[in-house]
PDB file of C-alpha atoms in Angstrom:
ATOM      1  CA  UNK A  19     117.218  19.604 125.739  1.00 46.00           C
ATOM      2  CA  UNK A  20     113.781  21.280 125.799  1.00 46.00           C
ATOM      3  CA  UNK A  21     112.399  19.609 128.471  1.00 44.00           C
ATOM      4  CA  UNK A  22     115.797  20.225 130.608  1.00 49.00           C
ATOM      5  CA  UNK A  23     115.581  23.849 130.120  1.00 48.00           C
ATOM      6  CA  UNK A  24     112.123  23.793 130.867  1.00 41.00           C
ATOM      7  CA  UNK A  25     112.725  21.595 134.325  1.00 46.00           C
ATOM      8  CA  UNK A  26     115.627  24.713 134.725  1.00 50.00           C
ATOM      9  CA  UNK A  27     113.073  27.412 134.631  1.00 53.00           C
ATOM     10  CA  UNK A  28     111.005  25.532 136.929  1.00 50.00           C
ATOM     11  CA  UNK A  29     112.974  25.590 139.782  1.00 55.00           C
ATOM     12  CA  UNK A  30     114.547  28.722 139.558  1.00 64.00           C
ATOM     13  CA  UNK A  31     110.567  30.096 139.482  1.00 84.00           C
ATOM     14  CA  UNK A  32     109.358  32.624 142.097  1.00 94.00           C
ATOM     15  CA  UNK A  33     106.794  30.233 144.201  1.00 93.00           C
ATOM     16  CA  UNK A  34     103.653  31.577 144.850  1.00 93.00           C
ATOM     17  CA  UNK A  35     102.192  32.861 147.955  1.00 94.00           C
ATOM     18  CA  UNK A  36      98.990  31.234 147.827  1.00 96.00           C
ATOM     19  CA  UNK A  37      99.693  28.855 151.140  1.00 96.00           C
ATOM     20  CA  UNK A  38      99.585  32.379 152.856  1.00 97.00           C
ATOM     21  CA  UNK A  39      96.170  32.720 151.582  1.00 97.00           C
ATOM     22  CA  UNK A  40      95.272  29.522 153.106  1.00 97.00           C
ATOM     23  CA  UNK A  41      96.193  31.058 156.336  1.00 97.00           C
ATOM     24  CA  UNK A  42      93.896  33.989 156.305  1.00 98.00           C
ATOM     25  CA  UNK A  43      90.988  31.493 155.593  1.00 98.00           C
ATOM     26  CA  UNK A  44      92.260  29.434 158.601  1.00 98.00           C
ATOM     27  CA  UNK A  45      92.470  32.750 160.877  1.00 98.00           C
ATOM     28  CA  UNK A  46      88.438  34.064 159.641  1.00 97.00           C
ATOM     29  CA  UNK A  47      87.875  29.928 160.562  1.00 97.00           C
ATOM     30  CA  UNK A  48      88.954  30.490 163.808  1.00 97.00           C
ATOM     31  CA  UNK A  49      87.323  33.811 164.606  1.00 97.00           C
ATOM     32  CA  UNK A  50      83.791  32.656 163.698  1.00 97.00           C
ATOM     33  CA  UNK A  51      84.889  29.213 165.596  1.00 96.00           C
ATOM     34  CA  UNK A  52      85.261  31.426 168.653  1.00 94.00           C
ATOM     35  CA  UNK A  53      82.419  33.742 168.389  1.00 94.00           C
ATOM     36  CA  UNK A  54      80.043  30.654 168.125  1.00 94.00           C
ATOM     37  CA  UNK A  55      81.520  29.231 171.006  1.00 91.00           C
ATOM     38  CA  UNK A  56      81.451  32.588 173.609  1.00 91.00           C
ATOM     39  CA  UNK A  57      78.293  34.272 172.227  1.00 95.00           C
ATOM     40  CA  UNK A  58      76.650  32.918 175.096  1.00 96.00           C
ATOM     41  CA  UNK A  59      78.398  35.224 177.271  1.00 94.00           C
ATOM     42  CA  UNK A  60      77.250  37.805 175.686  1.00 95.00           C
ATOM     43  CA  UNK A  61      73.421  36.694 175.440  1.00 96.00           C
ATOM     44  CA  UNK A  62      73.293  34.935 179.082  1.00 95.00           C
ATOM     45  CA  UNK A  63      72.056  37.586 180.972  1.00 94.00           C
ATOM     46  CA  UNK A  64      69.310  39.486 179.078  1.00 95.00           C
ATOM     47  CA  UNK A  65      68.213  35.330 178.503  1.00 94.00           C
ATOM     48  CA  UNK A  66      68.561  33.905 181.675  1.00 93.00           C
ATOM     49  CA  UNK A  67      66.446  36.666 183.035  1.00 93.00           C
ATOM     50  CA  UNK A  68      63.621  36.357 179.863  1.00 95.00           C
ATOM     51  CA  UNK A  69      63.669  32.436 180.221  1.00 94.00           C
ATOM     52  CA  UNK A  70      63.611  32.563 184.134  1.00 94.00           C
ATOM     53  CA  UNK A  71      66.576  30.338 184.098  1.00 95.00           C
ATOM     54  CA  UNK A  72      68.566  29.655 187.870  1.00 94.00           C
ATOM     55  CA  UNK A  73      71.965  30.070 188.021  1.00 94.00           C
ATOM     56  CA  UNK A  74      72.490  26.336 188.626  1.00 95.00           C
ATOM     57  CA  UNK A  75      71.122  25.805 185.176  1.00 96.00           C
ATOM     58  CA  UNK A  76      73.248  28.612 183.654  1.00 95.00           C
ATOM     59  CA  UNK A  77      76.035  27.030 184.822  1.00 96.00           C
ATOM     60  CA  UNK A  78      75.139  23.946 183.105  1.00 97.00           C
ATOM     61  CA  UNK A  79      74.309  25.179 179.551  1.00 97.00           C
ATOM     62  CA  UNK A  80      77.794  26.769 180.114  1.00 96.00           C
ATOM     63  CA  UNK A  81      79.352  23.672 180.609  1.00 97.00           C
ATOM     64  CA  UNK A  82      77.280  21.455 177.724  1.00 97.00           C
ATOM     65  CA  UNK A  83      80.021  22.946 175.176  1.00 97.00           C
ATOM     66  CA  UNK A  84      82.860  22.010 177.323  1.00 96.00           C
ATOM     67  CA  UNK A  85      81.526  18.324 177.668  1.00 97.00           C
ATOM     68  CA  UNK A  86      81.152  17.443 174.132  1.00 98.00           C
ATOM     69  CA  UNK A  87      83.729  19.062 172.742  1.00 97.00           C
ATOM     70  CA  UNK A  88      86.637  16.959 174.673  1.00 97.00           C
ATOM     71  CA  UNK A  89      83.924  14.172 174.413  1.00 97.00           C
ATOM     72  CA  UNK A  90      84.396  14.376 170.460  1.00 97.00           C
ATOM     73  CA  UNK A  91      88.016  15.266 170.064  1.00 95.00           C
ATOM     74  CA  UNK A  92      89.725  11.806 169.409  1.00 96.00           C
ATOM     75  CA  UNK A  93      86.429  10.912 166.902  1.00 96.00           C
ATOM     76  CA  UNK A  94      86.890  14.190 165.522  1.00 96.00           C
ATOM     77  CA  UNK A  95      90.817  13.460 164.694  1.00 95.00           C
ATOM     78  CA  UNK A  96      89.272  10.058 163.539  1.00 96.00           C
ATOM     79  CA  UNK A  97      87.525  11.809 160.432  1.00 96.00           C
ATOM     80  CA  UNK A  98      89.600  14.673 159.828  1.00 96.00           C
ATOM     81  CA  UNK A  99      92.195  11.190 159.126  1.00 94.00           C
ATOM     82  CA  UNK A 100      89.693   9.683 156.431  1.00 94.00           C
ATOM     83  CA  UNK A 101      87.750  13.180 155.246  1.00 96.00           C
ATOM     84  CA  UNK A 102      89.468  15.875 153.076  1.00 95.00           C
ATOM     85  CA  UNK A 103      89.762  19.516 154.445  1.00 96.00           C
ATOM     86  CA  UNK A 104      87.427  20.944 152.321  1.00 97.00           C
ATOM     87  CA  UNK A 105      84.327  18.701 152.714  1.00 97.00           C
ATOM     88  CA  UNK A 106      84.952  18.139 156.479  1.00 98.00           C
ATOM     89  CA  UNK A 107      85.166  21.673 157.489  1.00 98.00           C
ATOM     90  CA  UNK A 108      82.547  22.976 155.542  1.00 98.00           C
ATOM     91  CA  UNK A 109      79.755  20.209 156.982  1.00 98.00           C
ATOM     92  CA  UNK A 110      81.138  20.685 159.999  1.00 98.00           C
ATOM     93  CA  UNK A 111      81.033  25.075 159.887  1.00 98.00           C
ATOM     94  CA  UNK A 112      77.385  24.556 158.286  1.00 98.00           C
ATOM     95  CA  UNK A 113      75.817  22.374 161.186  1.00 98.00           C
ATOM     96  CA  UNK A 114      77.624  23.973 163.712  1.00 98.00           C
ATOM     97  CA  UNK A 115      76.492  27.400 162.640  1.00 98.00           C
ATOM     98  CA  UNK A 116      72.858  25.870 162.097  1.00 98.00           C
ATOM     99  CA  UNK A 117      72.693  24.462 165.701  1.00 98.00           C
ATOM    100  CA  UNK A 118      73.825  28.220 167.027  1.00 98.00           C
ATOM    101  CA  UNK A 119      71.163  29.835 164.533  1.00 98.00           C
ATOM    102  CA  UNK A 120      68.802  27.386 166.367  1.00 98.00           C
ATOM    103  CA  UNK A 121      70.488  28.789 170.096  1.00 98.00           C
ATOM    104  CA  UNK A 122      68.392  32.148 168.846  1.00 97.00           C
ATOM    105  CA  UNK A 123      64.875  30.466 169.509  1.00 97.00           C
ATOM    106  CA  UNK A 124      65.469  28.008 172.240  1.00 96.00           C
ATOM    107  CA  UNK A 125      62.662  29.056 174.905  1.00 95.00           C
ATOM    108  CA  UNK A 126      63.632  26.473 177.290  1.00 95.00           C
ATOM    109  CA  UNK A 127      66.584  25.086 179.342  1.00 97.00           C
ATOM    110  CA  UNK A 128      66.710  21.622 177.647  1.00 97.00           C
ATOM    111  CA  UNK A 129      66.564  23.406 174.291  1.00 97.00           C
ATOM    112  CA  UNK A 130      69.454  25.532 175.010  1.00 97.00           C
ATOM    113  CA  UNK A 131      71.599  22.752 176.873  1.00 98.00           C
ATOM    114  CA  UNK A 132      71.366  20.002 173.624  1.00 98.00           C
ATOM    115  CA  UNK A 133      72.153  22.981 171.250  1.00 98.00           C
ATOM    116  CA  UNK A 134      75.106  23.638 172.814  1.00 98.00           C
ATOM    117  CA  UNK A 135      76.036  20.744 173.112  1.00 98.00           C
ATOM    118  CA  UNK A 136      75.503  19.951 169.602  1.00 98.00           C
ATOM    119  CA  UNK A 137      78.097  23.112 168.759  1.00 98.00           C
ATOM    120  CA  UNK A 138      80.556  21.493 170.911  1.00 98.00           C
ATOM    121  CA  UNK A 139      80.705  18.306 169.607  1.00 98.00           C
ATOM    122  CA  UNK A 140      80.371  19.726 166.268  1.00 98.00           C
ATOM    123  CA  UNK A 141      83.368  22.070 166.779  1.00 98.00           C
ATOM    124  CA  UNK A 142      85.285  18.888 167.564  1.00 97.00           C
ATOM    125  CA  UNK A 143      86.885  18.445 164.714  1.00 97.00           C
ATOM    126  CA  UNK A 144      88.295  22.465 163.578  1.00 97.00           C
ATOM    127  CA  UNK A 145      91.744  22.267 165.253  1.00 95.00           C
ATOM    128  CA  UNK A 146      92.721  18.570 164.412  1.00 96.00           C
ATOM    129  CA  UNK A 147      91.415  19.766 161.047  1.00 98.00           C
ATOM    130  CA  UNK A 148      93.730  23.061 160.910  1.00 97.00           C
ATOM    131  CA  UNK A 149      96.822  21.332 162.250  1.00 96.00           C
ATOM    132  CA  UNK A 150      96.257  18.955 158.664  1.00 96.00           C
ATOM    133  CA  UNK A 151      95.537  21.958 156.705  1.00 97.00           C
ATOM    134  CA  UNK A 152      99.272  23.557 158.404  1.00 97.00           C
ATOM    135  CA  UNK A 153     101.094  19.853 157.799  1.00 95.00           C
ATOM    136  CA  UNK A 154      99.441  20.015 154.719  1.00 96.00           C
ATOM    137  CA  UNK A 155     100.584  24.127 152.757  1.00 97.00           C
ATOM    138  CA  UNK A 156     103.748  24.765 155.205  1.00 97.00           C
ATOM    139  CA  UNK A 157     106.764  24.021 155.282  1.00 96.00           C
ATOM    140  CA  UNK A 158     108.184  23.240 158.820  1.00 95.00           C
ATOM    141  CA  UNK A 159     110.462  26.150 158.715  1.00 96.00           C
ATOM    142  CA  UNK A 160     106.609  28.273 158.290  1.00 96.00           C
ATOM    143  CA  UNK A 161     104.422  26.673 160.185  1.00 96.00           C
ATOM    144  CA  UNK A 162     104.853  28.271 163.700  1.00 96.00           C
ATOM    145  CA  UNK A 163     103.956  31.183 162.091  1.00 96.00           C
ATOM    146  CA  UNK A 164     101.051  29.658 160.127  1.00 97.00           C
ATOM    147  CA  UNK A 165      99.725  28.126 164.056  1.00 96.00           C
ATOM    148  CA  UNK A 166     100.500  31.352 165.546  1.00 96.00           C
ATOM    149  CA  UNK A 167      98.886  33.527 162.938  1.00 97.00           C
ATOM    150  CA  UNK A 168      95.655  31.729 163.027  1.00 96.00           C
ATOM    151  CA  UNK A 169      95.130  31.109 166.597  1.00 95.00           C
ATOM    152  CA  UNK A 170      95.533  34.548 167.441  1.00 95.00           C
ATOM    153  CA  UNK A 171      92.090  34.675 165.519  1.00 94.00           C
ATOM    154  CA  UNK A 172      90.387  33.623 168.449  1.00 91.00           C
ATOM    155  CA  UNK A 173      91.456  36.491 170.762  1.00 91.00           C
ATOM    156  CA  UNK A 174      91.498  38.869 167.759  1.00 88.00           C
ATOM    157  CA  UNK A 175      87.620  37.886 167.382  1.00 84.00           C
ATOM    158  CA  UNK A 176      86.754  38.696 170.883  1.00 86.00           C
ATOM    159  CA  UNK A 177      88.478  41.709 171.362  1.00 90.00           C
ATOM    160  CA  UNK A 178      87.136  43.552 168.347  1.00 91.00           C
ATOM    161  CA  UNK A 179      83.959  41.596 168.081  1.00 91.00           C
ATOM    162  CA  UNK A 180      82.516  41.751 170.947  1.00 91.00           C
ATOM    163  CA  UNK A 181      81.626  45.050 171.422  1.00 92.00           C
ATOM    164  CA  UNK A 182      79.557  44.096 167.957  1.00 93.00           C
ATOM    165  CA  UNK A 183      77.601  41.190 169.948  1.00 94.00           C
ATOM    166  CA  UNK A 184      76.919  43.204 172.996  1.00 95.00           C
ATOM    167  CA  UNK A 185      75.545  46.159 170.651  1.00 96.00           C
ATOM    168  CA  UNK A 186      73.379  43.327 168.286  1.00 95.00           C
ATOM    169  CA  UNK A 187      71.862  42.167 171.873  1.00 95.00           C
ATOM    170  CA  UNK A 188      71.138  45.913 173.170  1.00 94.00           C
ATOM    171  CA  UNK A 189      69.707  46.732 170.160  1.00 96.00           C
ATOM    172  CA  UNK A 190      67.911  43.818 168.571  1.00 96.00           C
ATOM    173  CA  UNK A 191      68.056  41.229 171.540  1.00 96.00           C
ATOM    174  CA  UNK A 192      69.600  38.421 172.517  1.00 96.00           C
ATOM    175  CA  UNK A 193      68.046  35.969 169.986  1.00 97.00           C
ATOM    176  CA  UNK A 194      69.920  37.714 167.529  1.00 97.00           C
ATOM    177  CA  UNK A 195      73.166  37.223 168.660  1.00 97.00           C
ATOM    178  CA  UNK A 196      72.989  33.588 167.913  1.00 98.00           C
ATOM    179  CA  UNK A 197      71.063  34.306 164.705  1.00 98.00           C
ATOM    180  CA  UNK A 198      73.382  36.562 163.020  1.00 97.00           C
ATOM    181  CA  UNK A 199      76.828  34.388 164.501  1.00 97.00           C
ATOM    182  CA  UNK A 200      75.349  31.559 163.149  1.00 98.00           C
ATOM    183  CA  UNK A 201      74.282  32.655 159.513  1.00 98.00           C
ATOM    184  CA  UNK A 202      78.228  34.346 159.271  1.00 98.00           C
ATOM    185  CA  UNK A 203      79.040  30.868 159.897  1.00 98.00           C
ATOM    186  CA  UNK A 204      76.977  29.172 156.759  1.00 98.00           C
ATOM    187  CA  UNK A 205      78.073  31.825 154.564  1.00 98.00           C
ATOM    188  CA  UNK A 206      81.833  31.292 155.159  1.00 98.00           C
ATOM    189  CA  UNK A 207      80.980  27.083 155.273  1.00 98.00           C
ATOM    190  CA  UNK A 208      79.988  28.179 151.335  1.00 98.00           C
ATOM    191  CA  UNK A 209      83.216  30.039 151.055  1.00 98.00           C
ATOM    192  CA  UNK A 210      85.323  27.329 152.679  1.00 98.00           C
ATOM    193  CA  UNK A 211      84.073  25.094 150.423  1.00 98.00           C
ATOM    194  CA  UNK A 212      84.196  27.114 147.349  1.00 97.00           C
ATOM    195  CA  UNK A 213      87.503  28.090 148.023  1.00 97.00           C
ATOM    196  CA  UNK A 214      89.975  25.560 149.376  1.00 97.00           C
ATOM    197  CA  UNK A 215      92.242  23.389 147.500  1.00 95.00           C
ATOM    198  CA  UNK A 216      94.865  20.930 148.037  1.00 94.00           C
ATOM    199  CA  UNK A 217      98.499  22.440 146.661  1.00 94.00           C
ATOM    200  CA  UNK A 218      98.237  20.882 143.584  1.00 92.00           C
ATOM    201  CA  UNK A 219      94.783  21.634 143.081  1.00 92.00           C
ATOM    202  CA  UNK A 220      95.156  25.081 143.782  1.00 93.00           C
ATOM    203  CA  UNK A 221      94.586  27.354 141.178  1.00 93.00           C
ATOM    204  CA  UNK A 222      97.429  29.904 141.369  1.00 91.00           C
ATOM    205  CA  UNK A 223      99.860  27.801 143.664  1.00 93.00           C
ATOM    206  CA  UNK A 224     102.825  27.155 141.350  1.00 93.00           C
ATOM    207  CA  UNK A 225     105.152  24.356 140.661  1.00 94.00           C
ATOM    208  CA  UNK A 226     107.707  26.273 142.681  1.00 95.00           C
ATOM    209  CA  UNK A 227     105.506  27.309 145.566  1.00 94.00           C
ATOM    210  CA  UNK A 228     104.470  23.326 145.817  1.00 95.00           C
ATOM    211  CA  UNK A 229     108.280  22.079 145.825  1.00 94.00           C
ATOM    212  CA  UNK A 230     109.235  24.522 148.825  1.00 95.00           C
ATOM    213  CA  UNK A 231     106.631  22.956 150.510  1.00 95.00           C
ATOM    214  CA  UNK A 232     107.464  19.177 150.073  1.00 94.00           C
ATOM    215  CA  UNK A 233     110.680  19.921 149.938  1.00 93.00           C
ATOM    216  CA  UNK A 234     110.748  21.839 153.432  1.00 92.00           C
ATOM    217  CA  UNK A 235     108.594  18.729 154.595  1.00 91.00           C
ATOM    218  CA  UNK A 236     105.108  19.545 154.125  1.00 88.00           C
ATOM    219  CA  UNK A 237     103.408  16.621 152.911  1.00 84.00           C
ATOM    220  CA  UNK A 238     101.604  17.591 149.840  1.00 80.00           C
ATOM    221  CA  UNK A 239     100.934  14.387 148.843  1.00 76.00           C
ATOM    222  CA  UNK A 240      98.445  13.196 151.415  1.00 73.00           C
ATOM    223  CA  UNK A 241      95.105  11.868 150.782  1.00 70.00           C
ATOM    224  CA  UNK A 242      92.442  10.511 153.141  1.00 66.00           C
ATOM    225  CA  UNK A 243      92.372   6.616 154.221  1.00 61.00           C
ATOM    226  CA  UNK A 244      90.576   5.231 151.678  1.00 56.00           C
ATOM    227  CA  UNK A 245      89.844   1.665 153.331  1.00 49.00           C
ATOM    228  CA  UNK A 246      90.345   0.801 157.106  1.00 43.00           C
ATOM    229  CA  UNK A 247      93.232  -1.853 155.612  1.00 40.00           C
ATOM    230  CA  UNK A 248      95.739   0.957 154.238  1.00 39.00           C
ATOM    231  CA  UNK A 249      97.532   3.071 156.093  1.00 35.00           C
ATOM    232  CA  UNK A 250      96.142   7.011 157.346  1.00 37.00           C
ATOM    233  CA  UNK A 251      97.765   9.079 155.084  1.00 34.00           C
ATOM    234  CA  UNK A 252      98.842   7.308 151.610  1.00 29.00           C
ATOM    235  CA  UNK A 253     100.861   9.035 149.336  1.00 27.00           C
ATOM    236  CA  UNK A 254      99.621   9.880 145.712  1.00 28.00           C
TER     237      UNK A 254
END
C-alpha cells in the first residue's frame, strides 16, 4: 500500500527542468566552438601582414579547418558512439582550445596551417556529440527547440563577440586573439566536465523529469558500445 502511494506521488511529481540546463551548456559549447573556428578572421590581417604571408597561403590556412573537419566527421560519430558525453567533449574542448592557444605563437605558415588543422579535426566530433546529448535529455516533442536553441549559439557568438576579438587584436594584438579564445575554451572543457550528467545521474533531475523524457522517446538509457560485438547503444 506504501509503496503504491509512493509510485502515485511519483508520477503526479512536477519534473524538473534540469534538461533545460543542459541546453544552455550546449548553446556556451557552441559559441566558444564558433569563436575558435572564425577567430582567424579576425587576426588574418594584422598577421598576414607581420608574418609576410601571400594571399595564396592565406587562402590555404583558411581552408586547413575546412579539410579536416569533414575529413574527421564519420570517425568523429565513430567515438561519440563508444565515448560518453562528458569525457568526449571535454578532451575534445581541451585540445582543441590548446591547439588555438598554440595559433597565438605560430611565426610561420606551416605552423599556422597544421594548427588549424588540428582544430578542425578536433572540432569533428561537437555536433555528432550534441545531437546524442539532444537524443539523450529531450523528448521528441522538445528537441527542435533544444537544436534550435543551441545552434543559434553560433551566430549569437559572432554577432556580439566579435566586436570583443577585433578590440583584443587592436589593443593587445593578434596573438591574443587566439590566446584568450583558446584559454575560454579549457576553462569551460573543466566546466563541461565538472558539470554534465546523464538523466539519472543528474543531481537535481527528478524521477518525473526522467519519465517525460523516456516516455516522450528520449532514450535515457543509453550507454556507450562497450565491445565491437554488441550493439551501439545498449540499454541499461
Amino acid at each position: 500500500m506504501q509503496a503504491h502511494t509512493l509510485s502515485a506521488q511519483a508520477s503526479l511529481a512536477t519534473p524538473s527542468r534540469k534538461r533545460f540546463f543542459i541546453m544552455v551548456l550546449l548553446f556556451i559549447t557552441v559559441v566558444i566552438n564558433y569563436l575558435d573556428r572564425s577567430n582567424l578572421s579576425i587576426a588574418a590581417p594584422a598577421l598576414t601582414s607581420e608574418l609576410g604571408i601571400d594571399p595564396i597561403h592565406v587562402g590555404l590556412i583558411f581552408s586547413a579547418f575546412g579539410w579536416t573537419y569533414a575529413a574527421m566527421q564519420i570517425p568523429g560519430g565513430w567515438l561519440v558512439d563508444r565515448v560518453p558525453p562528458r569525457i568526449l567533449y571535454s578532451v575534445a574542448l581541451l585540445l582543441w582550445s590548446v591547439a588555438t592557444v598554440m595559433l597565438g605563437f605560430a611565426a610561420s605558415f606551416i605552423a599556422l596551417f597544421v594548427l588549424r588543422m588540428a582544430v578542425g579535426a578536433l572540432e569533428a566530433p561537437a555536433y555528432p556529440i550534441n545531437s546524442r546529448v539532444v537524443t539523450t535529455w529531450f523528448p521528441e516533442r522538445e528537441r527542435a527547440t533544444a537544436i534550435g536553441f543551441y545552434t543559434s549559439g553560433q551566430f549569437v557568438g559572432l554577432a556580439f563577440l566579435t566586436p570583443v576579438l577585433a578590440w583584443l587584436q587592436h589593443t593587445f594584438g593578434w596573438h591574443m586573439v587566439f590566446v584568450v579564445t583558446g584559454a575560454v575554451g579549457i576553462v569551460w572543457a573543466v566546466i563541461w566536465y565538472a558539470v554534465y550528467r546523464e538523466p539519472r545521474d543528474f543531481k537535481g533531475a527528478n524521477a518525473a523529469e526522467i519519465d517525460l523524457i523516456r516516455e516522450g522517446g528520449g532514450l535515457v538509457d543509453i550507454r556507450p558500445r562497450q565491445n565491437s560485438a554488441g550493439p551501439t547503444w545498449v540499454s541499461c
